Coordinates of C-alpha atoms in Angstrom, one line a residue:
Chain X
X1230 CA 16.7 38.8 -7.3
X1231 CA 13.2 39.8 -7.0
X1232 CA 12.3 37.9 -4.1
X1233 CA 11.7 39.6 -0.6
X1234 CA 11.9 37.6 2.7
X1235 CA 9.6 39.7 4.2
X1236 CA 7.1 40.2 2.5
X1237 CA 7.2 36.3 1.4
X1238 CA 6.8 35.4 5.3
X1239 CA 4.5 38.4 5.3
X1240 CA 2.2 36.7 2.9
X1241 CA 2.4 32.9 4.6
X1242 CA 1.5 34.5 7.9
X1243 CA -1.7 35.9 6.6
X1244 CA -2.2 32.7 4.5
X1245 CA -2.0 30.7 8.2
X1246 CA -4.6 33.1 9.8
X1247 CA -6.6 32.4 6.9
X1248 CA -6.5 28.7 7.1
X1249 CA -6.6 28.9 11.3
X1250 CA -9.6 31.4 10.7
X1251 CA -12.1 28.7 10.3
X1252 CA -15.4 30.4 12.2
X1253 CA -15.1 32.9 9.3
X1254 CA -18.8 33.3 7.7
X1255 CA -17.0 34.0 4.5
X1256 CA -16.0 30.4 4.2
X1257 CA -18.8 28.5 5.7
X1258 CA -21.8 28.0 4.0
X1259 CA -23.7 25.4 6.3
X1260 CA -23.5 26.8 10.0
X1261 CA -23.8 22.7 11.0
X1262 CA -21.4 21.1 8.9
X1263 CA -17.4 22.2 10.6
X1264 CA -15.9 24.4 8.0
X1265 CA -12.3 23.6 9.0
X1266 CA -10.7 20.2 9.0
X1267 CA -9.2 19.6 12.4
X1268 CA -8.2 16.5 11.3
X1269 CA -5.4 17.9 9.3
X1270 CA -3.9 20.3 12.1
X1271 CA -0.8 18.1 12.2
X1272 CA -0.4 18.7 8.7
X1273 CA -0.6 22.3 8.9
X1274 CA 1.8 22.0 11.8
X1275 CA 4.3 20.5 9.7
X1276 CA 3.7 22.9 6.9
X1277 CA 4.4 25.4 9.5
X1278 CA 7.4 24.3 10.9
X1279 CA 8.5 23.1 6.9
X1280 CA 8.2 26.4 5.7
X1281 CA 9.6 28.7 9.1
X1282 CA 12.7 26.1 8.1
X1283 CA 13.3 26.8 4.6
X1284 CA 13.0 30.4 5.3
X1285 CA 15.0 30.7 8.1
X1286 CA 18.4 29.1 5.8
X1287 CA 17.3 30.9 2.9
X1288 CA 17.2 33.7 4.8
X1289 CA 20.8 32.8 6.5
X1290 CA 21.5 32.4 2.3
X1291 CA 21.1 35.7 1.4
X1292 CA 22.9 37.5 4.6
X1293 CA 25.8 35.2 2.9
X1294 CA 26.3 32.1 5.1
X1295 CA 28.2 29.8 2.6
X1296 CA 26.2 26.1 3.4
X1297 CA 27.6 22.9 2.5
X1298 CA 26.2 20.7 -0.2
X1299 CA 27.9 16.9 -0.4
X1300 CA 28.7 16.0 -3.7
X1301 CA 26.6 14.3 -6.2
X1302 CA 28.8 12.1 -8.8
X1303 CA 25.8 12.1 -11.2
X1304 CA 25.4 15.8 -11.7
X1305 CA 28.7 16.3 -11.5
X1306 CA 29.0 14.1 -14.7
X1307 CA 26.6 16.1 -16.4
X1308 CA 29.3 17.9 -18.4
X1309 CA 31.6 15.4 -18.8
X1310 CA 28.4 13.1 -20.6
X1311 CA 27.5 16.3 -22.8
X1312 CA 31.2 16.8 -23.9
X1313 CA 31.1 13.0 -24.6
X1314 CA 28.4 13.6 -26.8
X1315 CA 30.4 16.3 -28.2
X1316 CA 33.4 14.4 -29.0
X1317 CA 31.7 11.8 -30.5
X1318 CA 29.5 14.2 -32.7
X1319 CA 25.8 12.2 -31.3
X1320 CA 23.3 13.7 -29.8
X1321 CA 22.4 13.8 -26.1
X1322 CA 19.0 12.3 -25.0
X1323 CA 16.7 13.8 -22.3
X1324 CA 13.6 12.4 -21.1
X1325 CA 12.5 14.2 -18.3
X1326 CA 10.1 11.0 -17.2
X1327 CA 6.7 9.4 -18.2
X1328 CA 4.3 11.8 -15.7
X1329 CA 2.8 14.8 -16.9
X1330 CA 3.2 18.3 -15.8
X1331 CA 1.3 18.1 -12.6
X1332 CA 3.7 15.5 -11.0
X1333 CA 6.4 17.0 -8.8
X1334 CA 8.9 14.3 -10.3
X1335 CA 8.2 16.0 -14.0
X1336 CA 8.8 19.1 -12.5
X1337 CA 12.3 18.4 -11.2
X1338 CA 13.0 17.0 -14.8
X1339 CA 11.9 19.4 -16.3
X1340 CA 14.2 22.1 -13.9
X1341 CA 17.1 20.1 -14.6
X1342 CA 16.4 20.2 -18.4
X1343 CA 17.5 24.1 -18.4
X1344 CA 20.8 23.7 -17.0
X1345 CA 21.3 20.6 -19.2
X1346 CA 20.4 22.3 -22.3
X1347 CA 22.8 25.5 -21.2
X1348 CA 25.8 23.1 -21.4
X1349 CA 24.5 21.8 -24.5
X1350 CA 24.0 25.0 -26.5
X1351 CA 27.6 26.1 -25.5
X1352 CA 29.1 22.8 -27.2
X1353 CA 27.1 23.0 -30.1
X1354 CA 25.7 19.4 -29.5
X1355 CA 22.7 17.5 -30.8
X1356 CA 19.8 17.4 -28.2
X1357 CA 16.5 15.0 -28.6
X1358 CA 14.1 15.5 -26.1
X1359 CA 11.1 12.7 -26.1
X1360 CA 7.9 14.1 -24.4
X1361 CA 4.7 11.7 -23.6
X1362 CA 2.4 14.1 -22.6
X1363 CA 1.9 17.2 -24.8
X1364 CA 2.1 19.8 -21.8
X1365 CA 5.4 18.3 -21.4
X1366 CA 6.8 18.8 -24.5
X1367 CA 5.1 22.8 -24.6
X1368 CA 7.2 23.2 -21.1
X1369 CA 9.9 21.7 -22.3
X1370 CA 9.9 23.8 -25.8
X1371 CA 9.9 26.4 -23.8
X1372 CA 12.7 25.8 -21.4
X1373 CA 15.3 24.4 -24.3
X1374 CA 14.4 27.7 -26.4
X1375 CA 15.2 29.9 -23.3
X1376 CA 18.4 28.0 -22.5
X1377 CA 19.2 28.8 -25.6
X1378 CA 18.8 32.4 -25.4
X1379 CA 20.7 32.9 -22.1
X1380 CA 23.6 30.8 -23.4
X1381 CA 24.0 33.2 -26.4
X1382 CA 23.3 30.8 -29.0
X1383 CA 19.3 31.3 -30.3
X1384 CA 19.9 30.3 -33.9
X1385 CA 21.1 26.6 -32.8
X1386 CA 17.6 25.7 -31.1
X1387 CA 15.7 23.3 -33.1
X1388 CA 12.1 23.4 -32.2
X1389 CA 12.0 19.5 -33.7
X1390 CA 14.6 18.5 -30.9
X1391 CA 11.6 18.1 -28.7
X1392 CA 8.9 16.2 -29.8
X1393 CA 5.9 14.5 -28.6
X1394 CA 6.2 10.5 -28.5
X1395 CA 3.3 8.8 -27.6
X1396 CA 0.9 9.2 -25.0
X1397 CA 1.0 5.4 -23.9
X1398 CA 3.6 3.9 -21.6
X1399 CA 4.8 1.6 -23.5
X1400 CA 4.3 2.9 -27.1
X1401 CA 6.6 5.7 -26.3
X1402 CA 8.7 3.3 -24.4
X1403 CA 9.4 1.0 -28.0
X1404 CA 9.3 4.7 -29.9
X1405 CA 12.5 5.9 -27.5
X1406 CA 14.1 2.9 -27.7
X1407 CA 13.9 2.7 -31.9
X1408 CA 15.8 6.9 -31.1
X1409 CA 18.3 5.1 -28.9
X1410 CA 19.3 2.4 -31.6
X1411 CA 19.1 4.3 -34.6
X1412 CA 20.4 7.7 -34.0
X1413 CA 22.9 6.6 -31.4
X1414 CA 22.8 9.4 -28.2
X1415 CA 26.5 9.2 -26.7
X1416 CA 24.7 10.2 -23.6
X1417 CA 20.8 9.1 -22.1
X1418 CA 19.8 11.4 -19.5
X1419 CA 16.8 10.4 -17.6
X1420 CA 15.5 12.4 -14.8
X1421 CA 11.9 12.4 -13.8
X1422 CA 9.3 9.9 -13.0
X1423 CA 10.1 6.3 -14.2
X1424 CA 7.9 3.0 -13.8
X1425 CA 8.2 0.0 -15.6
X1426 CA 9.6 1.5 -18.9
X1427 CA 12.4 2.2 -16.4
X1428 CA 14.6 -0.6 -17.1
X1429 CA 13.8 -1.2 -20.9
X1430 CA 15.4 2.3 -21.4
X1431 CA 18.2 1.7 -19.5
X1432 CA 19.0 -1.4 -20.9
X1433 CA 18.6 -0.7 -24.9
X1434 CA 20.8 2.5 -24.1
X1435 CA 23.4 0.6 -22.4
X1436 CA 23.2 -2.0 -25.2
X1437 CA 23.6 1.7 -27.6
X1438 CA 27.0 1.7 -25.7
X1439 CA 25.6 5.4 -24.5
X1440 CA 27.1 7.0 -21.4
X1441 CA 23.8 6.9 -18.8
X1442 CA 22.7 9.1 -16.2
X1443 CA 19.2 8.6 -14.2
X1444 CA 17.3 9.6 -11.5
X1445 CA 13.8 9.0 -9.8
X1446 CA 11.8 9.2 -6.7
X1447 CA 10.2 5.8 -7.2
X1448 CA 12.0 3.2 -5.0
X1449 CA 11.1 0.3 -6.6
X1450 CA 12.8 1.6 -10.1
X1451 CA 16.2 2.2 -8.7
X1452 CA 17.9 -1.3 -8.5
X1453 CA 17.0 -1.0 -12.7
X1454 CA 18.7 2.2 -13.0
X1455 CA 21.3 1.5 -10.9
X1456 CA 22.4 -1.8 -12.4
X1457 CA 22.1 -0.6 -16.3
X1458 CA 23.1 3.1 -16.1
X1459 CA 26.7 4.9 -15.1
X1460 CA 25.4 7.2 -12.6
X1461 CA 22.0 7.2 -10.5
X1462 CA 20.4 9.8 -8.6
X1463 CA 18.8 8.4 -5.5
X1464 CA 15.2 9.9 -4.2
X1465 CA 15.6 13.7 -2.8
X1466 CA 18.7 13.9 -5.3
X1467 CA 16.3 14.5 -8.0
X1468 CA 14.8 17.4 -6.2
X1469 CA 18.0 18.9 -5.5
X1470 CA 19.6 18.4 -8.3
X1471 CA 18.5 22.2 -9.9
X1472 CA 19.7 23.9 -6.3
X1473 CA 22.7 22.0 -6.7
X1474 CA 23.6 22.8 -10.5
X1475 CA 22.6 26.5 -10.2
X1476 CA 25.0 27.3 -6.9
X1477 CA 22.7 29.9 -5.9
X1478 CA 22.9 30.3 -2.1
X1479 CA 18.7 30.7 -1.8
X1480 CA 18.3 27.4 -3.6
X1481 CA 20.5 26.0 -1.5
X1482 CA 18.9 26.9 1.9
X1483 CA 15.7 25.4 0.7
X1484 CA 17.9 22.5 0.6
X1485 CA 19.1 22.7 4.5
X1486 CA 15.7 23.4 5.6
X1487 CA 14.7 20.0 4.5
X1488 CA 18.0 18.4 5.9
X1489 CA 16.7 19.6 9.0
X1490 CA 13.3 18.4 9.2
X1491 CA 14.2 15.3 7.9
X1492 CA 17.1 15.5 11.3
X1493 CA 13.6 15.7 12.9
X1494 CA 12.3 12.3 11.4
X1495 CA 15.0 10.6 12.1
X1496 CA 15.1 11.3 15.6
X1497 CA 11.8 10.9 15.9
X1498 CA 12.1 7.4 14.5
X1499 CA 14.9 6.7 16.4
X1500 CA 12.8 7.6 19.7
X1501 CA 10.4 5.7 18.9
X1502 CA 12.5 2.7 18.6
X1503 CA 14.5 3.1 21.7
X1504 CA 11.6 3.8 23.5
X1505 CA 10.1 0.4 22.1
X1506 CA 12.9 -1.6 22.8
X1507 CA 12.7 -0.4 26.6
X1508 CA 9.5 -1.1 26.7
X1509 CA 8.1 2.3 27.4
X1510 CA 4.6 1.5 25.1
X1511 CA 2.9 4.2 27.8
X1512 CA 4.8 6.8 25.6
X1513 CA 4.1 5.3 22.3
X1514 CA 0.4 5.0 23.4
X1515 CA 0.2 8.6 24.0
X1516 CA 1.0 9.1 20.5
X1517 CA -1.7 6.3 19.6
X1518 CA -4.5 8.7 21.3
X1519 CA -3.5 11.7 20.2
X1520 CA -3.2 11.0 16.6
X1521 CA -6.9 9.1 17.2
X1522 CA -8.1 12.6 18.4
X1523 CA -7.0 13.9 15.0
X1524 CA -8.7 11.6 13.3
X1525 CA -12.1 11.4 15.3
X1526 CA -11.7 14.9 15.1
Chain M
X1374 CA 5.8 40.9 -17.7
X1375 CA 6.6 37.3 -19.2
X1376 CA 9.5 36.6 -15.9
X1377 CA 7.2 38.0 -12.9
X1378 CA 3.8 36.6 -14.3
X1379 CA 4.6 32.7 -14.0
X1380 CA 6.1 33.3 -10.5
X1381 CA 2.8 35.0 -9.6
X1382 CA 0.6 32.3 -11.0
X1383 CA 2.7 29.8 -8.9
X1384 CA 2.5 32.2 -5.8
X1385 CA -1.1 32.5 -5.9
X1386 CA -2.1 28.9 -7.2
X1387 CA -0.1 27.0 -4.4
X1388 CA -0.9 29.3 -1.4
X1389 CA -4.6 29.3 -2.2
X1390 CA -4.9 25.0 -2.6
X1391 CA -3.0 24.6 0.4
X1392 CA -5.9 26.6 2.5
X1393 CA -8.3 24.8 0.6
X1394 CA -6.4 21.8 1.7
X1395 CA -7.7 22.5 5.3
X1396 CA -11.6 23.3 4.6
X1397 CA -14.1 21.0 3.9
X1398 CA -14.7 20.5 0.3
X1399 CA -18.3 20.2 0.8
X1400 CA -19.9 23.3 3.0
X1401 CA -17.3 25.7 2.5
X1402 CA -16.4 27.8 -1.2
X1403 CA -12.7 27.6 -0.5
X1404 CA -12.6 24.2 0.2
X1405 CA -14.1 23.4 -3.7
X1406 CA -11.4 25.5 -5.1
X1407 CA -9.2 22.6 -4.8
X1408 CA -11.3 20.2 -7.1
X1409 CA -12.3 23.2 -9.1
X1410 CA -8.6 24.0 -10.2
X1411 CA -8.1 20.1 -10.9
X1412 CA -10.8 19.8 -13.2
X1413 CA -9.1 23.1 -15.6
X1414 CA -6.2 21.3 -15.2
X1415 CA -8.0 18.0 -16.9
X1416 CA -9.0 20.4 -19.2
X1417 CA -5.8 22.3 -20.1
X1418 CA -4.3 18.8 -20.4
X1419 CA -7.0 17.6 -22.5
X1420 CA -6.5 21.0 -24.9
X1421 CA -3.0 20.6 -25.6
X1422 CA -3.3 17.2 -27.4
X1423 CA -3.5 19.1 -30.6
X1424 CA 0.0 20.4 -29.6
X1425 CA 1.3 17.0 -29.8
X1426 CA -0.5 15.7 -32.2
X1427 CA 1.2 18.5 -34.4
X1428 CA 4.5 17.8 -33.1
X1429 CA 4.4 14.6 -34.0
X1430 CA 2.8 15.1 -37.5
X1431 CA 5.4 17.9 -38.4
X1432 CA 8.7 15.5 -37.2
X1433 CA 7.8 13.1 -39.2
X1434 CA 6.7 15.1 -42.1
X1435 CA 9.5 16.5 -42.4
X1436 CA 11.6 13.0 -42.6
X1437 CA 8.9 11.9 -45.3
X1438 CA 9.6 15.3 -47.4
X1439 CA 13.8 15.1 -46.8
X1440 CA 13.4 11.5 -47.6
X1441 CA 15.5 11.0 -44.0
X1442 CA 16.8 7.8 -43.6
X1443 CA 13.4 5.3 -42.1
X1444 CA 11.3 7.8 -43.5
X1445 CA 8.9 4.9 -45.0
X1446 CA 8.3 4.3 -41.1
X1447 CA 7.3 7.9 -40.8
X1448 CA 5.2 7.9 -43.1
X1449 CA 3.4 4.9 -41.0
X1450 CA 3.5 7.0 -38.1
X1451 CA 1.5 9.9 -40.0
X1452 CA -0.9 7.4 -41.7
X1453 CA -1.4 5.6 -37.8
X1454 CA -2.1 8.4 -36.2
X1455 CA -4.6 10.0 -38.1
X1456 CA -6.4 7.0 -38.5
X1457 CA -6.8 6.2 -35.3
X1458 CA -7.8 10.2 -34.1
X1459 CA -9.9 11.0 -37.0
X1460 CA -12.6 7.8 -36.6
X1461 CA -12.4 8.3 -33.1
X1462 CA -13.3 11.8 -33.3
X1463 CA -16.6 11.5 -35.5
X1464 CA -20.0 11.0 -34.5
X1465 CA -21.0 7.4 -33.9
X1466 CA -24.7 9.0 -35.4
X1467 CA -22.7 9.1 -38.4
X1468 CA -21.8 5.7 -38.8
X1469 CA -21.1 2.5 -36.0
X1470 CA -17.5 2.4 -37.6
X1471 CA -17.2 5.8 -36.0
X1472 CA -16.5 7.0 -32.4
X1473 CA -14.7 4.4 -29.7
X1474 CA -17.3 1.7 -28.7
X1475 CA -17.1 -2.0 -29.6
X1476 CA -17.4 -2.3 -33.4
X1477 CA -15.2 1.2 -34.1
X1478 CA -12.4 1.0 -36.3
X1479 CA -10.8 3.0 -33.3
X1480 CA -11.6 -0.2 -31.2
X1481 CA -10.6 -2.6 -33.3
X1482 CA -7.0 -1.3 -34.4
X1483 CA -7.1 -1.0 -30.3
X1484 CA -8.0 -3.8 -29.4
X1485 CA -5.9 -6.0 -32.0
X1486 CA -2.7 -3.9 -32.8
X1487 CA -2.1 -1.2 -30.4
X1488 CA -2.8 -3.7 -27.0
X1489 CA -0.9 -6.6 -28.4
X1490 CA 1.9 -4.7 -29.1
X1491 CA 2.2 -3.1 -25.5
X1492 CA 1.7 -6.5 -24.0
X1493 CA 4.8 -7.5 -26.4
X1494 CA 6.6 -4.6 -24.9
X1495 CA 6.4 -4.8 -21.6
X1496 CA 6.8 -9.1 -21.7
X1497 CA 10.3 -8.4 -23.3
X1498 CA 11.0 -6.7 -19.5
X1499 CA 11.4 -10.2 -18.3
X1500 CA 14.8 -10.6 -20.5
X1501 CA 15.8 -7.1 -19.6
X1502 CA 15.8 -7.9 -16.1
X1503 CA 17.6 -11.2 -17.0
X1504 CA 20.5 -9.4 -18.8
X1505 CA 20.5 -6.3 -16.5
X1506 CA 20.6 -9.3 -13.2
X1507 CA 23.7 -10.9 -15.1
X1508 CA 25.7 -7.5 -14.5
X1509 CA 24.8 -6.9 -11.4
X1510 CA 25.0 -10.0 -9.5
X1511 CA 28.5 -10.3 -10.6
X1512 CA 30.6 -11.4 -7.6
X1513 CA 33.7 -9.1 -8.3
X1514 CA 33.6 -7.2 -4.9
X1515 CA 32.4 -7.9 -0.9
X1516 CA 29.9 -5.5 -1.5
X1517 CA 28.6 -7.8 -4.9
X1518 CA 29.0 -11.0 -3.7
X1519 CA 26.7 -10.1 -0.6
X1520 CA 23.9 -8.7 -3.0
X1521 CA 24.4 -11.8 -5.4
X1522 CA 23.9 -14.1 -2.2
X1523 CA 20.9 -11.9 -1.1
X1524 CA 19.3 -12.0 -4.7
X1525 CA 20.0 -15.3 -4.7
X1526 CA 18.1 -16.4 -1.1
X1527 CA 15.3 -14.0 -1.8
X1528 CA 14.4 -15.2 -5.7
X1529 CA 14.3 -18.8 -4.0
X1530 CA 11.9 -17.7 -1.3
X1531 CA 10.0 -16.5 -3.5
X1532 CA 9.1 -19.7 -6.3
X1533 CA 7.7 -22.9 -5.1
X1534 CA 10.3 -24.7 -6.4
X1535 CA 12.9 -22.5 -4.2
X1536 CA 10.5 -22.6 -1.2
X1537 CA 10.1 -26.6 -1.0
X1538 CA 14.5 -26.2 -1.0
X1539 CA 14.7 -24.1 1.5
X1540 CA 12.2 -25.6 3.4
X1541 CA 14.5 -28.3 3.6
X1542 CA 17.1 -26.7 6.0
X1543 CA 14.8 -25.0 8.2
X1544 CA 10.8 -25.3 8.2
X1545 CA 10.7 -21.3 8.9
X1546 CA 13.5 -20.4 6.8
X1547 CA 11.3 -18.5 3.6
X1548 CA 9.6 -16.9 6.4
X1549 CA 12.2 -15.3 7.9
X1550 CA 14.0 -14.2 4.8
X1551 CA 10.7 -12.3 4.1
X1552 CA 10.6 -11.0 7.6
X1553 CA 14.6 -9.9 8.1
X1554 CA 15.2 -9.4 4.6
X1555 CA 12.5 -8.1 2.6
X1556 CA 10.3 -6.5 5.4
X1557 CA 13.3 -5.7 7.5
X1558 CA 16.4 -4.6 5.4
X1559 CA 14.5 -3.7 2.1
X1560 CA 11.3 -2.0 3.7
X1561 CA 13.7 0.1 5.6
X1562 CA 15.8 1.1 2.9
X1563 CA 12.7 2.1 0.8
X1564 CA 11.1 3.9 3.7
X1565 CA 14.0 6.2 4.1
X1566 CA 14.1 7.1 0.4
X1567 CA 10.2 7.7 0.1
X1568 CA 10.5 10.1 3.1
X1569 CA 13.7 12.0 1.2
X1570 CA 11.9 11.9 -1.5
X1571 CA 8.4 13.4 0.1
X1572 CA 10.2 16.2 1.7
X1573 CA 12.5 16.7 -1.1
X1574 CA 9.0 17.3 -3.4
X1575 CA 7.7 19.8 -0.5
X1576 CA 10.8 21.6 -0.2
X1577 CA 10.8 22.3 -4.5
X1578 CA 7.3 22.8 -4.1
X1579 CA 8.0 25.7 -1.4
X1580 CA 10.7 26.9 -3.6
X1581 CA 8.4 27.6 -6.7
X1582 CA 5.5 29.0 -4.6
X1583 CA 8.0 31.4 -3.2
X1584 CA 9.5 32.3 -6.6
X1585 CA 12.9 31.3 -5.5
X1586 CA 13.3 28.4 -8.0
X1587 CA 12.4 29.7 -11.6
X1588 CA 15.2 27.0 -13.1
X1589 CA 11.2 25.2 -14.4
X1590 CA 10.6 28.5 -16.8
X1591 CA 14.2 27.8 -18.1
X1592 CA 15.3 30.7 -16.3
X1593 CA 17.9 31.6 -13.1

């Protein structure tokens, strides 16, 4: 493993002077207009505190502190759904979402896609990956071919497997749904960024009879996925679902880090309703005027 | 060379947006790298349709030439795409039929095959949601006949017709399930998972800027 604590929090330290280093005349080129944003200190704070975090249990990672991950049903179906597919002899379906490459969402799909594909090339199964946006399907090209390669079987790659769609939602919508009912998958796998295509997939693959696994960030899209597909990955699970598939103990602590900060939020929130209820609104409006000051700022 | 310079790119790309992130865009060079780096990245996007537009033509060319079963709609695919690209593509000096304003044969196959047919799609949603509802609300558990109730109360609220009912027990009543159930319970819910969500996004960010995650390369 190539990557170095050290000189990683080396290189965010210096990046934090930089950004704190705002009277710097190599940055400003109007003396009048304020060079740095003070208005977004709080954000820095919390990248800050976000990053100190994750490093701190990645760090814990690599000295060899086992951390706990709860179990998530849907990637641990994974398998199961590919050697489905196997039995069957049908293909296995992957559409890492609608967004394109620049979306975090498409990102975790496409992460996800490598581990998927793994499993895939070591059962010999059909894969069909459907791509909307054509940096999508280069990525995902990419990815498959490497899986490929690292499970020992190049030859069975077929570049065809992933192929662009359509660039419009719902064109590529009716275009996946026309795979789904004429080629069958024994499993749909959808992991990425879903809007209202979300539940006209779900539904034509469970009317397909395929075995269905989904996740997404979006809130509003998972009552569709979790009322048409067998397993549903919830928010976060998305993002941690290459940590969690890979068992690597660095992944993992980036994993923790967020655990705790969202610990933070909660109790945070949970202050701030307490204090509410009590009637303590002299607290709540100091945290009324200071975030003002930020944004007067 | 082809492992260590992606994790590089990511390195440097990420830490030097988020300092733009802080400076202001208009008197400082460091804040403009921000929108400077967005606008390649319209471009790179813009680039690579060629790659798809050769994906698709060679899929599909291939079922035409193996004479794969459907291949007649492959064929349509090939014959639909490039007459929609190439017209698009030409000068409008050249001809009005040419380029994408009103009167283009780009506009018109738009306008009266490509938009109708979306609409279609996304109007059959209403008998997904219909069929996918039937499942769901399927009183078979505590847990089901609670969310079948709730689906229930909150679809009345919400037509007139529903409304005028409920109205009838209680003047407030549609009111309140939109306050306790849709604003309180729902909202809550939805908060909670847009916050996981958020930080679970900034945490994979970290982990790519930092190199540790390299599963997006199809690697690790």
């Amino acid at each position: 493993m190539t990557f170095h604590l050290r000189k990683t929090l080396g290189v965010c330290l210096a990046a934090v002077i930089l950004t704190a280093s705002s009277a710097s005349p190599l940055f400003a080129q109007e003396a009048d207009e304020p060079a740095f944003l003070t208005n977004r200190i709080n954000a820095l704070v919390l990248i800050v505190v976000f990053c100190a975090a994750v490093l701190y249990f990645t760090y814990e990672a690599r000295k060899g502190k086992r951390l706990f991950l709860r179990k998530i049903a849907g990637l641990d179906a994974v398998e199961e759904a590919v050697g489905r597919a196997t039995e069957m002899g049908r293909p296995v379906l992957y559409i890492p979402g609608i967004l394109d490459l620049d979306e975090m969402d498409t990102i975790a799909g496409v992460s996800i896609l490598g581990r998927v594909t793994k499993i895939i090339a070591e059962y010999e199964t059909p894969l069909i990956v459907p791509a909307r946006y054509p940096t999508v399907l280069a990525a995902c090209q990419e990815i498959c071919e490497q899986s490929y390669v690292e499970a020992g079987k190049p030859d069975g790659f077929n570049k065809d497997s992933v192929r662009y769609l359509a660039g419009e939602q719902f064109a590529f919508t009716a275009a996946v749904n026309g795979i789904m009912m004429r080629e069958r998958p024994a499993t749909n796998i959808f992991l990425g960024g879903f809007f209202a295509e979300s539940l006209l997939l779900a539904e034509t693959g469970n009317a397909a009879g395929s075995i269905q696994i989904a996740g997404t960030s979006q809130p509003e899209q998972l009552p569709f996925f979790i009322a048409a597909c067998d397993y549903t990955l919830m928010g976060e699970e998305l993002y941690a679902a290459s940590a969690y598939l890979s068992h690597e103990p660095l992944m993992t602590g980036g994993l923790k880090g967020q655990d705790l900060l969202k610990v933070a939020f909660i109790a945070v929130i949970v202050i701030g309703v307490v204090l509410s209820l009590l009637d303590h609104w002299d607290v709540i409006d100091f945290f009324d005027i200071y975030s003002a000051w930020f944004q007067e700022a | 060379m082809r492992r260590t310079a992606p994790v590089i790119t990511a390195f440097v790309t990420g830490v030097v947006v988020t300092i733009s992130f802080f400076f202001n865009e208009q008197t400082t060079f460091i804040g403009q790298i921000q929108s400077g780096i967005l606008i390649w990245v319209t471009i790179i996007f813009g680039m690579s349709l060629a790659l798809g537009m050769v994906s698709i033509t060679r899929v599909n060319f291939n079922k035409v030439k193996r004479r794969q079963e459907g291949w007649p709609y492959s064929l349509l695919v090939i014959i639909s795409v490039f007459v929609m690209a190439i017209p698009s593509a030409l000068p409008v000096s050249w001809s009005p039929l040419f380029g994408r304003n009103e009167g283009s044969i780009y506009y018109w196959l738009w306008t009266r095959i490509s938009e109708p047919m979306m609409a279609t799609m996304f109007a059959m949603l209403a008998f997904y949601i219909a069929s996918a509802a039937y499942r769901a609300f399927r009183a078979r558990s505590t847990e089901s006949t609670l969310l079948l109730l709730t689906a229930v109360v909150v679809m009345l609220s919400r037509i007139p017709m529903g409304e005028w009912f409920l109205r009838l027990f209680h003047p407030s009543l549609p009111d309140w399930i939109n306050i306790y159930i849709m604003n309180g319970f729902n909202l809550s819910v939805q908060r909670g998972i847009i916050i996981g969500a958020a930080l679970g996004a900034a945490s994979m960010s970290l982990r790519i800027i930092l190199g540790i995650e390299r599963t997006y390369m199809g690697k690790g």
